Amino acid sequence: MTTSSPGMGNLFGNRFVQVILLSGLLLQIGIWVRNFAILLFVVDQTNGDATAVSMISVAEFAPIFIFSFIGGTFADRWRPKRTMIWCDILSAVSVFAVLLTLVYGSWKAVFFATLVSAILSQFSQPSGMRLFKLHVPEALIQAGMSIYQTMFALFMVLGPILGTFVYQRYGIEVAIAIMGVAFLLSALVLVMLPPDTEAESAGERTSIREEMMAGFRYVLSRKLLTTLGLCFMIAGFAIGLIQPLGVFLVTERLGLHKENLQWLMTASGVAMIVGGALAMGLSKKFAPQVLLMIGMTVSAISVALTGFSTVLWFTLFAQFLAGLVMPCIQIGINTLILQNTDTAFVGRVNGILNPIFMGSMVITMSLAGKLKELFSIVGMYEASAVLFALGVLVMLPVMRMPAKAGMPEG
């Protein structure tokens, strides 16, 4: 073995990294065309019915809440390469089935395309992480994940523009066909991955129920993790209230066509790229709980400003502000979890906390359409800002905790 550490040339020369990035690129194209083409199509079909629009978000995010722990558990037991390929193939099959239904039957089948691909991604994504750890040298894992996440951030900018262009220029049938082709091409690219191994676990395999109960006991026994769980729930409620209402913010508060939603998403995406670089520098100077508090506080302010604004440039500024601090929230949460969780429980802690966030978000997303009919769009955004502020108050005790609060002594 060589003692020299691998460099970036080794990373980009790694066959797995090349394949997984190309697959991820194709999937991002399919996902963003799906997200925006279906959103605009449903708005057109229902004349902007808020309940119908909010159901798109439910179909997209509910599977994360329901299947994230189950998908991660089975991904650990199944062959990861084969799992990812089959998930992409099944996604493509479901999309083409929806296309046939759309041509010969009801337009409401578009919800099924979002639902199925979102479910399958809960099995595919953990498998990809397993392969990442298996095929990328440990010294390059952080750099590899950074590149992978940067691609997601770039599509926050390019994705809305791409999805809107495809729908406006070619219509929903072509958009859905592009989705299916993208999933099929991703499956074809993944065939080039190194073959799966038949490695067996060295320890005894416990049941899913036993693993879940042990994880819950672990989280409940640690003050910081339970506080994070409560913060996750409040943040989920806050985001869910406004997540489906962006198109109405554009049409009602700004008086613009619904297609202009893409520019709000673009502002947020550009800010996330800039904020990622800033957060990396800040993480060297501030404790993770401080980063999290900064992110939550600025998010409360930016959501309040977004709700009050009736001018495009000011709304774009507020959206940019929110995107700028999003990496602070992500880095703060992930660092706190890693610092305060034993290695054997990291997966289960994430598997418990993430569904708490997604579940609370899905609840308020499901109610957002009806609540908007009862209250104004301004009221919805200000209620979300109040919830973010409540999340800040919940996290205040964490500021006084030591760096690794909640870890067993010894």
Tab-separated table of C-alpha atoms in Angstrom:
chain	number	residue	atom	x	y	z
A	1	MET	CA	0.000	0.000	0.000
A	2	THR	CA	1.111	3.538	-0.689
A	3	THR	CA	1.293	6.012	2.148
A	4	SER	CA	0.428	9.039	0.032
A	5	SER	CA	-3.107	10.311	0.401
A	6	PRO	CA	-5.294	10.209	-2.707
A	7	GLY	CA	-6.014	13.510	-4.433
A	8	MET	CA	-8.859	14.964	-6.470
A	9	GLY	CA	-7.441	13.320	-9.583
A	10	ASN	CA	-8.044	9.954	-7.929
A	11	LEU	CA	-11.603	11.013	-7.107
A	12	PHE	CA	-12.584	11.967	-10.648
A	13	GLY	CA	-10.687	8.969	-11.985
A	14	ASN	CA	-12.706	6.636	-9.761
A	15	ARG	CA	-15.058	4.599	-11.966
A	16	PHE	CA	-17.761	4.547	-9.288
A	17	VAL	CA	-17.703	8.334	-8.859
A	18	GLN	CA	-17.976	8.845	-12.623
A	19	VAL	CA	-20.947	6.472	-12.866
A	20	ILE	CA	-22.802	7.737	-9.790
A	21	LEU	CA	-22.430	11.391	-10.821
A	22	LEU	CA	-23.720	10.667	-14.339
A	23	SER	CA	-26.616	8.682	-12.897
A	24	GLY	CA	-27.356	11.505	-10.454
A	25	LEU	CA	-27.314	14.045	-13.290
A	26	LEU	CA	-29.895	12.042	-15.259
A	27	LEU	CA	-32.081	11.561	-12.177
A	28	GLN	CA	-31.989	15.275	-11.370
A	29	ILE	CA	-33.160	16.070	-14.898
A	30	GLY	CA	-36.053	13.627	-14.550
A	31	ILE	CA	-36.986	14.772	-11.036
A	32	TRP	CA	-37.005	18.506	-11.786
A	33	VAL	CA	-38.916	18.111	-15.040
A	34	ARG	CA	-41.385	16.033	-13.019
A	35	ASN	CA	-41.659	18.559	-10.193
A	36	PHE	CA	-42.321	21.669	-12.247
A	37	ALA	CA	-44.141	20.204	-15.241
A	38	ILE	CA	-46.645	18.412	-12.984
A	39	LEU	CA	-47.036	21.492	-10.751
A	40	LEU	CA	-47.840	23.780	-13.684
A	41	PHE	CA	-50.043	21.129	-15.307
A	42	VAL	CA	-52.148	20.669	-12.158
A	43	VAL	CA	-52.486	24.453	-11.751
A	44	ASP	CA	-53.774	24.646	-15.341
A	45	GLN	CA	-56.147	21.691	-14.951
A	46	THR	CA	-57.681	22.920	-11.674
A	47	ASN	CA	-57.589	26.684	-12.310
A	48	GLY	CA	-55.196	27.060	-9.395
A	49	ASP	CA	-57.032	24.976	-6.801
A	50	ALA	CA	-54.902	25.223	-3.638
A	51	THR	CA	-55.863	21.769	-2.342
A	52	ALA	CA	-54.899	20.039	-5.588
A	53	VAL	CA	-51.571	21.882	-5.687
A	54	SER	CA	-50.788	20.954	-2.077
A	55	MET	CA	-51.474	17.265	-2.872
A	56	ILE	CA	-48.491	17.280	-5.254
A	57	SER	CA	-46.211	18.092	-2.338
A	58	VAL	CA	-47.892	15.419	-0.214
A	59	ALA	CA	-47.259	12.819	-2.946
A	60	GLU	CA	-43.623	13.929	-3.100
A	61	PHE	CA	-42.826	14.112	0.623
A	62	ALA	CA	-45.160	11.639	2.342
A	63	PRO	CA	-43.136	8.602	1.135
A	64	ILE	CA	-40.046	10.067	2.812
A	65	PHE	CA	-41.892	10.010	6.131
A	66	ILE	CA	-43.444	6.567	5.631
A	67	PHE	CA	-40.615	4.677	3.922
A	68	SER	CA	-37.330	6.339	4.982
A	69	PHE	CA	-36.611	3.992	7.896
A	70	ILE	CA	-37.977	0.916	6.102
A	71	GLY	CA	-36.111	1.731	2.892
A	72	GLY	CA	-32.849	2.313	4.739
A	73	THR	CA	-33.189	-0.983	6.623
A	74	PHE	CA	-33.860	-3.033	3.515
A	75	ALA	CA	-31.151	-1.181	1.583
A	76	ASP	CA	-28.692	-2.480	4.190
A	77	ARG	CA	-29.864	-6.057	3.501
A	78	TRP	CA	-30.260	-6.050	-0.291
A	79	ARG	CA	-27.534	-5.831	-2.940
A	80	PRO	CA	-27.101	-2.064	-3.433
A	81	LYS	CA	-26.260	-1.996	-7.162
A	82	ARG	CA	-29.169	-4.245	-8.079
A	83	THR	CA	-31.490	-2.265	-5.779
A	84	MET	CA	-30.622	1.039	-7.455
A	85	ILE	CA	-31.014	-0.355	-10.981
A	86	TRP	CA	-34.388	-1.925	-10.248
A	87	CYS	CA	-35.645	1.230	-8.528
A	88	ASP	CA	-34.817	3.286	-11.625
A	89	ILE	CA	-36.407	0.704	-13.945
A	90	LEU	CA	-39.596	0.543	-11.857
A	91	SER	CA	-39.742	4.340	-11.739
A	92	ALA	CA	-39.510	4.452	-15.531
A	93	VAL	CA	-42.210	1.780	-15.905
A	94	SER	CA	-44.561	3.700	-13.604
A	95	VAL	CA	-43.919	6.916	-15.516
A	96	PHE	CA	-44.708	5.338	-18.897
A	97	ALA	CA	-47.846	3.773	-17.385
A	98	VAL	CA	-48.913	7.252	-16.271
A	99	LEU	CA	-48.206	8.578	-19.784
A	100	LEU	CA	-50.566	5.973	-21.279
A	101	THR	CA	-53.202	6.783	-18.668
A	102	LEU	CA	-52.807	10.489	-19.386
A	103	VAL	CA	-53.305	9.942	-23.117
A	104	TYR	CA	-56.280	7.594	-22.810
A	105	GLY	CA	-57.723	8.338	-19.376
A	106	SER	CA	-57.642	10.804	-16.465
A	107	TRP	CA	-55.120	13.618	-15.982
A	108	LYS	CA	-55.095	12.876	-12.237
A	109	ALA	CA	-52.715	9.963	-12.891
A	110	VAL	CA	-49.840	12.487	-12.750
A	111	PHE	CA	-49.983	12.268	-8.947
A	112	PHE	CA	-49.128	8.556	-9.229
A	113	ALA	CA	-45.869	9.307	-11.101
A	114	THR	CA	-44.664	11.514	-8.261
A	115	LEU	CA	-45.768	9.056	-5.573
A	116	VAL	CA	-44.101	5.943	-7.037
A	117	SER	CA	-40.751	7.555	-7.840
A	118	ALA	CA	-40.654	9.162	-4.379
A	119	ILE	CA	-41.276	5.783	-2.713
A	120	LEU	CA	-38.599	4.005	-4.748
A	121	SER	CA	-36.049	6.736	-4.004
A	122	GLN	CA	-36.238	5.791	-0.292
A	123	PHE	CA	-34.744	2.414	-1.217
A	124	SER	CA	-32.328	3.694	-3.874
A	125	GLN	CA	-30.690	6.582	-1.993
A	126	PRO	CA	-29.449	4.550	1.015
A	127	SER	CA	-28.074	1.949	-1.401
A	128	GLY	CA	-26.119	4.699	-3.143
A	129	MET	CA	-24.634	5.787	0.177
A	130	ARG	CA	-23.552	2.197	0.896
A	131	LEU	CA	-21.832	2.006	-2.481
A	132	PHE	CA	-20.193	5.379	-1.893
A	133	LYS	CA	-18.592	4.129	1.294
A	134	LEU	CA	-17.579	0.850	-0.367
A	135	HIS	CA	-15.973	2.193	-3.545
A	136	VAL	CA	-14.572	5.620	-2.564
A	137	PRO	CA	-11.413	5.854	-0.403
A	138	GLU	CA	-12.190	7.146	3.071
A	139	ALA	CA	-9.960	10.199	2.560
A	140	LEU	CA	-12.074	11.229	-0.434
A	141	ILE	CA	-15.579	10.491	0.857
A	142	GLN	CA	-16.149	14.034	2.146
A	143	ALA	CA	-14.917	15.572	-1.129
A	144	GLY	CA	-17.049	13.152	-3.137
A	145	MET	CA	-20.174	13.888	-1.121
A	146	SER	CA	-19.492	17.617	-1.462
A	147	ILE	CA	-19.440	17.308	-5.261
A	148	TYR	CA	-22.620	15.230	-5.177
A	149	GLN	CA	-24.415	17.794	-2.985
A	150	THR	CA	-23.152	20.660	-5.174
A	151	MET	CA	-24.880	19.031	-8.143
A	152	PHE	CA	-28.150	19.044	-6.168
A	153	ALA	CA	-27.663	22.749	-5.355
A	154	LEU	CA	-26.986	23.571	-9.022
A	155	PHE	CA	-30.249	21.889	-10.001
A	156	MET	CA	-32.040	24.061	-7.455
A	157	VAL	CA	-31.086	26.824	-9.908
A	158	LEU	CA	-31.344	25.017	-13.253
A	159	GLY	CA	-34.138	22.550	-12.434
A	160	PRO	CA	-37.077	24.991	-12.182
A	161	ILE	CA	-35.987	26.707	-15.406
A	162	LEU	CA	-35.673	23.356	-17.200
A	163	GLY	CA	-39.016	22.011	-15.945
A	164	THR	CA	-40.882	25.205	-16.803
A	165	PHE	CA	-39.313	25.359	-20.296
A	166	VAL	CA	-40.177	21.742	-21.130
A	167	TYR	CA	-43.796	22.111	-20.005
A	168	GLN	CA	-44.410	25.444	-21.714
A	169	ARG	CA	-42.701	24.422	-24.957
A	170	TYR	CA	-43.727	20.786	-25.344
A	171	GLY	CA	-46.556	20.029	-22.890
A	172	ILE	CA	-47.121	17.459	-20.152
A	173	GLU	CA	-46.898	14.342	-22.384
A	174	VAL	CA	-43.369	15.164	-23.563
A	175	ALA	CA	-42.360	16.165	-20.016
A	176	ILE	CA	-43.477	12.797	-18.628
A	177	ALA	CA	-41.740	10.966	-21.486
A	178	ILE	CA	-38.492	12.817	-20.637
A	179	MET	CA	-38.898	11.676	-17.026
A	180	GLY	CA	-39.206	8.037	-18.068
A	181	VAL	CA	-36.246	8.186	-20.445
A	182	ALA	CA	-34.094	9.857	-17.759
A	183	PHE	CA	-34.849	7.046	-15.274
A	184	LEU	CA	-34.109	4.367	-17.892
A	185	LEU	CA	-30.809	5.997	-18.873
A	186	SER	CA	-29.846	6.206	-15.193
A	187	ALA	CA	-30.500	2.456	-14.811
A	188	LEU	CA	-28.388	1.794	-17.916
A	189	VAL	CA	-25.514	3.895	-16.548
A	190	LEU	CA	-25.652	2.078	-13.184
A	191	VAL	CA	-25.004	-1.243	-14.960
A	192	MET	CA	-21.390	-0.021	-15.295
A	193	LEU	CA	-20.942	-0.049	-11.498
A	194	PRO	CA	-18.678	-2.720	-10.011
A	195	PRO	CA	-20.627	-5.919	-9.262
A	196	ASP	CA	-22.238	-6.421	-5.858
A	197	THR	CA	-20.457	-8.653	-3.371
A	198	GLU	CA	-22.036	-11.353	-1.243
A	199	ALA	CA	-20.597	-10.004	2.015
A	200	GLU	CA	-22.444	-11.290	5.060
A	201	SER	CA	-22.909	-9.415	8.327
A	202	ALA	CA	-20.587	-10.578	11.091
A	203	GLY	CA	-23.112	-10.091	13.876
A	204	GLU	CA	-26.555	-11.451	14.501
A	205	ARG	CA	-29.290	-9.854	12.432
A	206	THR	CA	-32.046	-8.404	14.550
A	207	SER	CA	-35.585	-7.706	13.429
A	208	ILE	CA	-36.696	-4.322	12.132
A	209	ARG	CA	-38.907	-3.897	15.186
A	210	GLU	CA	-36.018	-4.545	17.577
A	211	GLU	CA	-33.815	-2.057	15.728
A	212	MET	CA	-36.522	0.601	15.820
A	213	MET	CA	-37.208	0.173	19.544
A	214	ALA	CA	-33.501	0.357	20.387
A	215	GLY	CA	-33.201	3.530	18.332
A	216	PHE	CA	-36.176	5.167	20.060
A	217	ARG	CA	-34.786	4.283	23.502
A	218	TYR	CA	-31.426	5.761	22.520
A	219	VAL	CA	-32.917	9.060	21.324
A	220	LEU	CA	-35.168	9.408	24.386
A	221	SER	CA	-32.217	8.829	26.714
A	222	ARG	CA	-30.308	11.854	25.357
A	223	LYS	CA	-31.529	15.371	26.078
A	224	LEU	CA	-29.906	16.982	23.051
A	225	LEU	CA	-31.368	14.462	20.620
A	226	THR	CA	-34.875	14.851	22.040
A	227	THR	CA	-34.512	18.636	21.791
A	228	LEU	CA	-33.398	18.266	18.173
A	229	GLY	CA	-36.410	16.040	17.541
A	230	LEU	CA	-38.760	18.743	18.883
A	231	CYS	CA	-36.974	21.362	16.783
A	232	PHE	CA	-37.336	19.100	13.736
A	233	MET	CA	-41.082	18.820	14.367
A	234	ILE	CA	-41.599	22.576	14.697
A	235	ALA	CA	-39.476	23.302	11.610
A	236	GLY	CA	-41.445	20.693	9.676
A	237	PHE	CA	-44.731	22.358	10.642
A	238	ALA	CA	-43.319	25.748	9.589
A	239	ILE	CA	-42.050	24.616	6.194
A	240	GLY	CA	-45.136	22.539	5.434
A	241	LEU	CA	-47.420	25.549	5.918
A	242	ILE	CA	-45.826	27.472	3.046
A	243	GLN	CA	-44.122	24.860	0.856
A	244	PRO	CA	-47.117	24.295	-1.462
A	245	LEU	CA	-48.066	27.994	-1.584
A	246	GLY	CA	-45.178	29.479	-3.555
A	247	VAL	CA	-47.198	29.639	-6.743
A	248	PHE	CA	-49.918	31.649	-4.947
A	249	LEU	CA	-47.290	33.981	-3.495
A	250	VAL	CA	-46.328	34.771	-7.093
A	251	THR	CA	-49.849	35.133	-8.469
A	252	GLU	CA	-51.634	36.789	-5.519
A	253	ARG	CA	-49.000	38.848	-3.683
A	254	LEU	CA	-46.809	39.768	-6.652
A	255	GLY	CA	-49.501	39.765	-9.340
A	256	LEU	CA	-47.339	37.795	-11.780
A	257	HIS	CA	-47.875	34.715	-13.925
A	258	LYS	CA	-47.366	31.379	-12.153
A	259	GLU	CA	-44.306	30.565	-14.296
A	260	ASN	CA	-42.360	33.266	-12.416
A	261	LEU	CA	-42.127	30.873	-9.463
A	262	GLN	CA	-38.984	29.541	-11.124
A	263	TRP	CA	-37.148	32.793	-10.309
A	264	LEU	CA	-37.893	32.484	-6.608
A	265	MET	CA	-36.507	28.941	-6.708
A	266	THR	CA	-33.501	30.183	-8.659
A	267	ALA	CA	-32.738	32.877	-6.070
A	268	SER	CA	-32.910	30.281	-3.296
A	269	GLY	CA	-30.720	27.844	-5.228
A	270	VAL	CA	-28.010	30.402	-5.994
A	271	ALA	CA	-28.034	31.447	-2.338
A	272	MET	CA	-27.611	27.828	-1.222
A	273	ILE	CA	-24.486	27.489	-3.369
A	274	VAL	CA	-23.045	30.723	-1.924
A	275	GLY	CA	-24.207	29.815	1.580
A	276	GLY	CA	-22.498	26.440	1.367
A	277	ALA	CA	-19.122	28.104	0.892
A	278	LEU	CA	-19.826	30.586	3.686
A	279	ALA	CA	-21.004	27.871	6.064
A	280	MET	CA	-17.819	25.875	5.521
A	281	GLY	CA	-15.836	28.888	6.725
A	282	LEU	CA	-18.189	29.642	9.608
A	283	SER	CA	-18.101	26.022	10.784
A	284	LYS	CA	-14.421	26.508	11.704
A	285	LYS	CA	-15.273	29.425	13.989
A	286	PHE	CA	-18.672	28.586	15.492
A	287	ALA	CA	-20.093	25.601	17.343
A	288	PRO	CA	-22.728	23.643	15.410
A	289	GLN	CA	-25.524	24.761	17.743
A	290	VAL	CA	-24.616	28.391	16.989
A	291	LEU	CA	-24.793	27.714	13.237
A	292	LEU	CA	-28.195	26.097	13.722
A	293	MET	CA	-29.500	29.040	15.744
A	294	ILE	CA	-28.250	31.514	13.134
A	295	GLY	CA	-29.993	29.540	10.404
A	296	MET	CA	-33.305	29.240	12.262
A	297	THR	CA	-33.348	32.923	13.282
A	298	VAL	CA	-32.619	34.221	9.783
A	299	SER	CA	-35.171	31.772	8.352
A	300	ALA	CA	-37.878	33.224	10.622
A	301	ILE	CA	-37.010	36.746	9.463
A	302	SER	CA	-36.858	35.841	5.780
A	303	VAL	CA	-40.210	33.978	5.819
A	304	ALA	CA	-41.865	36.957	7.543
A	305	LEU	CA	-40.404	39.343	4.938
A	306	THR	CA	-41.522	37.055	2.093
A	307	GLY	CA	-45.119	37.071	3.336
A	308	PHE	CA	-45.282	40.856	3.667
A	309	SER	CA	-43.593	41.652	0.350
A	310	THR	CA	-45.587	42.730	-2.696
A	311	VAL	CA	-42.521	43.633	-4.790
A	312	LEU	CA	-40.617	41.041	-6.822
A	313	TRP	CA	-37.101	42.271	-6.029
A	314	PHE	CA	-37.784	42.299	-2.270
A	315	THR	CA	-39.323	38.820	-2.389
A	316	LEU	CA	-36.262	37.598	-4.295
A	317	PHE	CA	-34.049	39.163	-1.603
A	318	ALA	CA	-35.995	37.377	1.140
A	319	GLN	CA	-35.754	34.073	-0.746
A	320	PHE	CA	-32.021	34.596	-1.218
A	321	LEU	CA	-31.650	35.245	2.509
A	322	ALA	CA	-33.450	32.002	3.342
A	323	GLY	CA	-31.310	29.983	0.927
A	324	LEU	CA	-28.136	31.608	2.222
A	325	VAL	CA	-28.579	30.192	5.744
A	326	MET	CA	-29.961	26.785	4.743
A	327	PRO	CA	-26.452	25.218	4.732
A	328	CYS	CA	-25.939	26.542	8.280
A	329	ILE	CA	-29.018	24.612	9.383
A	330	GLN	CA	-27.940	21.442	7.572
A	331	ILE	CA	-24.336	21.535	8.818
A	332	GLY	CA	-25.426	22.419	12.366
A	333	ILE	CA	-27.951	19.564	12.573
A	334	ASN	CA	-25.696	16.938	10.994
A	335	THR	CA	-22.716	17.890	13.165
A	336	LEU	CA	-24.780	17.848	16.359
A	337	ILE	CA	-26.149	14.405	15.507
A	338	LEU	CA	-22.702	13.006	14.695
A	339	GLN	CA	-21.072	14.544	17.781
A	340	ASN	CA	-23.752	13.275	20.137
A	341	THR	CA	-24.521	9.837	18.725
A	342	ASP	CA	-22.568	6.603	19.085
A	343	THR	CA	-21.411	5.187	15.759
A	344	ALA	CA	-23.678	2.151	16.037
A	345	PHE	CA	-26.780	4.373	16.292
A	346	VAL	CA	-26.104	7.099	13.689
A	347	GLY	CA	-28.283	5.458	11.042
A	348	ARG	CA	-31.202	4.848	13.372
A	349	VAL	CA	-31.058	8.331	14.892
A	350	ASN	CA	-31.287	9.804	11.386
A	351	GLY	CA	-34.007	7.286	10.584
A	352	ILE	CA	-36.046	8.552	13.543
A	353	LEU	CA	-35.396	12.309	13.339
A	354	ASN	CA	-35.914	12.674	9.582
A	355	PRO	CA	-39.411	11.096	9.622
A	356	ILE	CA	-40.326	13.400	12.515
A	357	PHE	CA	-39.429	16.359	10.313
A	358	MET	CA	-41.073	14.960	7.190
A	359	GLY	CA	-44.155	13.759	9.042
A	360	SER	CA	-44.855	17.151	10.602
A	361	MET	CA	-44.199	18.829	7.240
A	362	VAL	CA	-46.611	16.485	5.448
A	363	ILE	CA	-49.313	17.203	8.056
A	364	THR	CA	-49.250	20.956	7.492
A	365	MET	CA	-48.775	20.526	3.720
A	366	SER	CA	-51.970	18.467	3.692
A	367	LEU	CA	-53.779	21.276	5.514
A	368	ALA	CA	-52.133	24.183	3.674
A	369	GLY	CA	-54.683	24.337	0.864
A	370	LYS	CA	-57.665	24.454	3.220
A	371	LEU	CA	-55.949	26.855	5.636
A	372	LYS	CA	-55.182	29.240	2.785
A	373	GLU	CA	-58.890	29.391	1.995
A	374	LEU	CA	-59.612	30.339	5.631
A	375	PHE	CA	-56.707	32.747	6.103
A	376	SER	CA	-54.766	35.054	3.802
A	377	ILE	CA	-51.477	34.123	2.149
A	378	VAL	CA	-49.835	36.699	4.447
A	379	GLY	CA	-51.274	34.979	7.511
A	380	MET	CA	-49.844	31.629	6.371
A	381	TYR	CA	-46.327	33.014	5.941
A	382	GLU	CA	-46.392	34.915	9.228
A	383	ALA	CA	-47.610	31.795	11.060
A	384	SER	CA	-44.662	29.916	9.545
A	385	ALA	CA	-42.286	32.651	10.740
A	386	VAL	CA	-43.709	32.382	14.274
A	387	LEU	CA	-43.103	28.616	14.224
A	388	PHE	CA	-39.476	29.152	13.158
A	389	ALA	CA	-39.086	31.601	16.057
A	390	LEU	CA	-40.556	28.981	18.415
A	391	GLY	CA	-37.942	26.528	17.107
A	392	VAL	CA	-35.238	29.016	18.068
A	393	LEU	CA	-36.633	29.213	21.618
A	394	VAL	CA	-36.720	25.411	21.876
A	395	MET	CA	-33.033	25.246	20.898
A	396	LEU	CA	-31.887	27.870	23.435
A	397	PRO	CA	-31.012	25.245	26.117
A	398	VAL	CA	-28.670	23.604	23.594
A	399	MET	CA	-26.563	26.781	23.547
A	400	ARG	CA	-25.556	26.064	27.153
A	401	MET	CA	-24.752	22.409	26.533
A	402	PRO	CA	-21.158	21.199	26.136
A	403	ALA	CA	-19.954	20.200	22.654
A	404	LYS	CA	-20.917	16.558	23.150
A	405	ALA	CA	-23.917	16.821	25.424
A	406	GLY	CA	-25.829	13.697	26.084
A	407	MET	CA	-22.956	11.282	25.447
A	408	PRO	CA	-22.352	8.697	28.100
A	409	GLU	CA	-19.394	9.403	30.311
A	410	GLY	CA	-16.371	7.265	30.513
